[in-house]
Amino acid sequence: MIWTRTHFTIDAPTQAEAIAKAATLVGQDVEDAEAEDERINIEESETLYDTMEDIPVEENSGNSTIDILFDDGDDLADNVTGAVWNYWWKESDDEMLESITGLRRSDFDPTDGCRAFTKACGEWWNKHSELEKIEIWMQQTAAAQRYCPHCRRRLSGSHVGDYAFQCKYCDEDFYNYEVLTSPSTRPSELTE
C-alpha cells in the first residue's frame, strides 16, 4: 500500500468554488491536475511506502482509499461516500430536511412512510447547483449545533440583516448570543 499526502490550495473567487474544485480531485492525480489548472497550488507532498501495491476499496473493508481533507482535518470528499455535502444531505433527518427546505412532513401522506416527503426533499436538493449545495451545507453545518430558545428545534442560517440564525417554526431570527447550544439548555444558559 502506498500512502501519498499532498497538501494543496485552490485559488477561487469564493470558498464554495474552491471546495467544489477540490471535491472533483477524488480519483485524479493532484500533480496532473495542478499542471492543467493554474488555480491549484501544491504546497507539499510526501509518500509513505508500506507496500508498492494500490489497494481497491473492496479490499480495504469498504473504506476509502482516497480522501481529500480540509486543512483542519475534516472530510471534504472521498472515493466511497463522495463529497461531504451530498453525504450530509443523505444522512440528514426529517427535522433537518424540514428546516432547510421549508417543506413539512405533515403536508404529505403519512401512510407511505414519508416517501413522498423524502422524494420532494430530494427534488428540492437536486434542483440546486453544486455551488448552491455547498453554500447550503456550509450555512447549515454552522447552524446545526444551535437551537431555538423558544421551541428548541434546530436553527437555520438567517438571511435577514445581521442575524445569524433563524427558526422556521417560530418564524423568528436570532443573534448568536440569543440561541441555545443544545436543545436541553435553559434560557438562562444562553451562549455569548
Short mmCIF file of C-alpha atoms in Angstrom, two decimals:
data_model
loop_
_atom_site.label_atom_id
_atom_site.label_comp_id
_atom_site.label_asym_id
_atom_site.label_seq_id
_atom_site.Cartn_x
_atom_site.Cartn_y
_atom_site.Cartn_z
CA MET A 1 0.00 0.00 0.00
CA ILE A 2 1.29 3.46 -0.87
CA TRP A 3 0.08 6.43 1.14
CA THR A 4 0.53 9.78 -0.55
CA ARG A 5 -0.30 13.02 1.19
CA THR A 6 -0.44 16.09 -0.97
CA HIS A 7 -1.08 19.44 0.66
CA PHE A 8 -2.52 21.92 -1.80
CA THR A 9 -4.51 25.11 -2.06
CA ILE A 10 -7.02 26.24 -4.65
CA ASP A 11 -7.38 29.87 -5.67
CA ALA A 12 -11.04 30.64 -6.38
CA PRO A 13 -13.36 33.65 -6.12
CA THR A 14 -15.34 32.01 -3.29
CA GLN A 15 -14.77 29.33 -0.69
CA ALA A 16 -17.61 27.29 -2.20
CA GLU A 17 -15.93 27.31 -5.63
CA ALA A 18 -12.63 26.18 -4.09
CA ILE A 19 -14.40 23.38 -2.21
CA ALA A 20 -16.24 22.27 -5.36
CA LYS A 21 -12.98 22.13 -7.31
CA ALA A 22 -11.22 20.18 -4.55
CA ALA A 23 -14.01 17.59 -4.47
CA THR A 24 -13.52 16.91 -8.20
CA LEU A 25 -9.96 15.78 -7.49
CA VAL A 26 -11.06 12.47 -5.95
CA GLY A 27 -9.66 9.82 -8.29
CA GLN A 28 -7.30 12.24 -10.05
CA ASP A 29 -3.58 12.77 -9.61
CA VAL A 30 -3.29 16.17 -7.92
CA GLU A 31 0.04 16.84 -9.65
CA ASP A 32 -1.56 16.25 -13.07
CA ALA A 33 -4.47 18.48 -12.07
CA GLU A 34 -2.04 21.21 -10.96
CA ALA A 35 -0.33 21.09 -14.37
CA GLU A 36 -3.72 21.56 -16.08
CA ASP A 37 -5.22 24.15 -13.73
CA GLU A 38 -3.24 27.16 -12.54
CA ARG A 39 -5.66 27.65 -9.60
CA ILE A 40 -4.27 24.52 -7.91
CA ASN A 41 -1.03 25.01 -5.98
CA ILE A 42 0.78 22.06 -4.41
CA GLU A 43 2.44 23.17 -1.20
CA GLU A 44 3.98 19.91 -0.02
CA SER A 45 3.80 16.23 -0.87
CA GLU A 46 5.02 13.11 0.91
CA THR A 47 4.89 9.43 0.08
CA LEU A 48 4.79 6.71 2.72
CA TYR A 49 5.70 3.28 1.37
CA ASP A 50 4.02 0.43 3.23
CA THR A 51 3.95 -1.71 0.10
CA MET A 52 4.10 -0.93 -3.58
CA GLU A 53 0.56 -2.09 -4.43
CA ASP A 54 -2.55 0.02 -4.89
CA ILE A 55 -5.48 -1.30 -2.90
CA PRO A 56 -9.06 -1.15 -4.20
CA VAL A 57 -11.87 -0.06 -1.88
CA GLU A 58 -13.30 -3.59 -1.89
CA GLU A 59 -10.03 -4.95 -0.45
CA ASN A 60 -9.94 -2.21 2.19
CA SER A 61 -13.09 -3.40 4.00
CA GLY A 62 -15.16 -0.90 2.02
CA ASN A 63 -13.19 2.03 3.46
CA SER A 64 -11.99 4.88 1.28
CA THR A 65 -8.57 4.76 -0.27
CA ILE A 66 -8.62 8.37 -1.48
CA ASP A 67 -9.51 11.14 0.97
CA ILE A 68 -9.47 14.89 0.47
CA LEU A 69 -9.46 16.81 3.74
CA PHE A 70 -9.78 20.43 4.80
CA ASP A 71 -6.70 21.86 6.48
CA ASP A 72 -8.34 21.27 9.89
CA GLY A 73 -8.62 17.53 9.13
CA ASP A 74 -12.37 17.47 8.43
CA ASP A 75 -13.51 15.40 5.44
CA LEU A 76 -14.20 17.13 2.14
CA ALA A 77 -14.56 14.12 -0.20
CA ASP A 78 -13.51 10.52 -0.61
CA ASN A 79 -13.89 7.72 -3.13
CA VAL A 80 -16.60 5.91 -1.16
CA THR A 81 -19.11 8.50 0.07
CA GLY A 82 -18.25 11.28 -2.41
CA ALA A 83 -18.49 14.95 -1.48
CA VAL A 84 -19.24 15.64 2.17
CA TRP A 85 -22.22 17.93 1.39
CA ASN A 86 -24.00 15.18 -0.58
CA TYR A 87 -23.30 12.64 2.16
CA TRP A 88 -24.50 15.16 4.78
CA TRP A 89 -27.73 15.66 2.81
CA LYS A 90 -28.42 11.89 2.56
CA GLU A 91 -27.82 11.49 6.29
CA SER A 92 -29.97 14.47 7.36
CA ASP A 93 -33.01 13.56 9.42
CA ASP A 94 -36.56 14.68 8.62
CA GLU A 95 -36.41 17.56 11.11
CA MET A 96 -33.29 18.91 9.40
CA LEU A 97 -34.84 18.46 5.94
CA GLU A 98 -37.94 20.37 7.07
CA SER A 99 -35.78 23.16 8.45
CA ILE A 100 -33.74 23.50 5.26
CA THR A 101 -36.39 23.05 2.58
CA GLY A 102 -39.39 24.66 4.26
CA LEU A 103 -41.39 21.52 3.39
CA ARG A 104 -43.40 19.87 6.18
CA ARG A 105 -43.86 16.12 6.65
CA SER A 106 -47.40 16.87 7.84
CA ASP A 107 -48.23 18.15 4.35
CA PHE A 108 -47.55 14.69 2.86
CA ASP A 109 -49.38 11.37 3.08
CA PRO A 110 -48.15 9.63 6.26
CA THR A 111 -49.31 6.21 5.06
CA ASP A 112 -46.48 5.92 2.52
CA GLY A 113 -43.78 6.02 5.21
CA CYS A 114 -42.86 9.61 4.33
CA ARG A 115 -41.54 8.53 0.92
CA ALA A 116 -43.31 11.44 -0.82
CA PHE A 117 -41.76 13.87 1.66
CA THR A 118 -38.31 12.35 1.14
CA LYS A 119 -38.76 12.45 -2.63
CA ALA A 120 -39.84 16.12 -2.54
CA CYS A 121 -36.80 16.98 -0.41
CA GLY A 122 -34.54 15.15 -2.88
CA GLU A 123 -36.06 17.08 -5.77
CA TRP A 124 -35.53 20.34 -3.84
CA TRP A 125 -31.84 19.46 -3.28
CA ASN A 126 -31.22 18.29 -6.85
CA LYS A 127 -32.54 21.48 -8.42
CA HIS A 128 -29.61 23.37 -6.82
CA SER A 129 -26.22 23.73 -8.49
CA GLU A 130 -23.15 22.19 -6.85
CA LEU A 131 -22.07 25.62 -5.60
CA GLU A 132 -25.52 26.27 -4.12
CA LYS A 133 -25.40 22.86 -2.39
CA ILE A 134 -22.01 23.72 -0.89
CA GLU A 135 -23.32 27.09 0.33
CA ILE A 136 -26.36 25.39 1.91
CA TRP A 137 -24.12 22.78 3.55
CA MET A 138 -21.72 25.42 4.88
CA GLN A 139 -24.57 27.52 6.24
CA GLN A 140 -26.45 24.60 7.77
CA THR A 141 -23.50 22.88 9.39
CA ALA A 142 -22.64 26.15 11.11
CA ALA A 143 -26.22 26.32 12.36
CA ALA A 144 -26.56 22.61 13.07
CA GLN A 145 -25.45 22.93 16.66
CA ARG A 146 -27.71 25.85 17.54
CA TYR A 147 -31.28 25.63 18.78
CA CYS A 148 -34.24 27.96 19.12
CA PRO A 149 -34.67 29.38 22.64
CA HIS A 150 -38.46 29.10 22.24
CA CYS A 151 -39.23 25.73 20.60
CA ARG A 152 -35.76 24.15 20.99
CA ARG A 153 -35.68 22.97 17.36
CA ARG A 154 -32.57 23.20 15.18
CA LEU A 155 -31.98 26.58 13.60
CA SER A 156 -31.11 27.51 10.03
CA GLY A 157 -28.80 30.29 8.95
CA SER A 158 -30.55 33.64 8.61
CA HIS A 159 -30.58 35.86 5.53
CA VAL A 160 -32.04 38.81 7.44
CA GLY A 161 -29.79 41.73 8.37
CA ASP A 162 -27.12 40.93 10.96
CA TYR A 163 -28.99 37.96 12.40
CA ALA A 164 -27.03 34.70 12.43
CA PHE A 165 -29.84 32.17 12.84
CA GLN A 166 -33.50 31.65 12.00
CA CYS A 167 -36.18 29.38 13.40
CA LYS A 168 -38.51 28.45 10.56
CA TYR A 169 -41.01 27.01 13.04
CA CYS A 170 -41.29 30.18 15.13
CA ASP A 171 -40.62 32.46 12.15
CA GLU A 172 -38.06 34.42 14.15
CA ASP A 173 -34.42 35.45 13.61
CA PHE A 174 -31.73 35.47 16.30
CA TYR A 175 -28.29 36.86 17.03
CA ASN A 176 -25.51 34.45 18.10
CA TYR A 177 -25.91 35.32 21.77
CA GLU A 178 -29.66 34.56 21.78
CA VAL A 179 -29.54 30.90 20.73
CA LEU A 180 -29.09 27.64 22.61
CA THR A 181 -26.13 25.31 22.09
CA SER A 182 -28.19 22.27 22.96
CA PRO A 183 -31.95 21.64 22.99
CA SER A 184 -31.83 20.99 26.73
CA THR A 185 -30.13 24.29 27.64
CA ARG A 186 -32.26 26.56 29.79
CA PRO A 187 -32.77 30.16 28.61
CA SER A 188 -30.60 31.41 31.48
CA GLU A 189 -27.69 29.48 29.94
CA LEU A 190 -27.77 31.27 26.58
CA THR A 191 -24.46 31.43 24.75
CA GLU A 192 -22.49 34.64 24.37
#
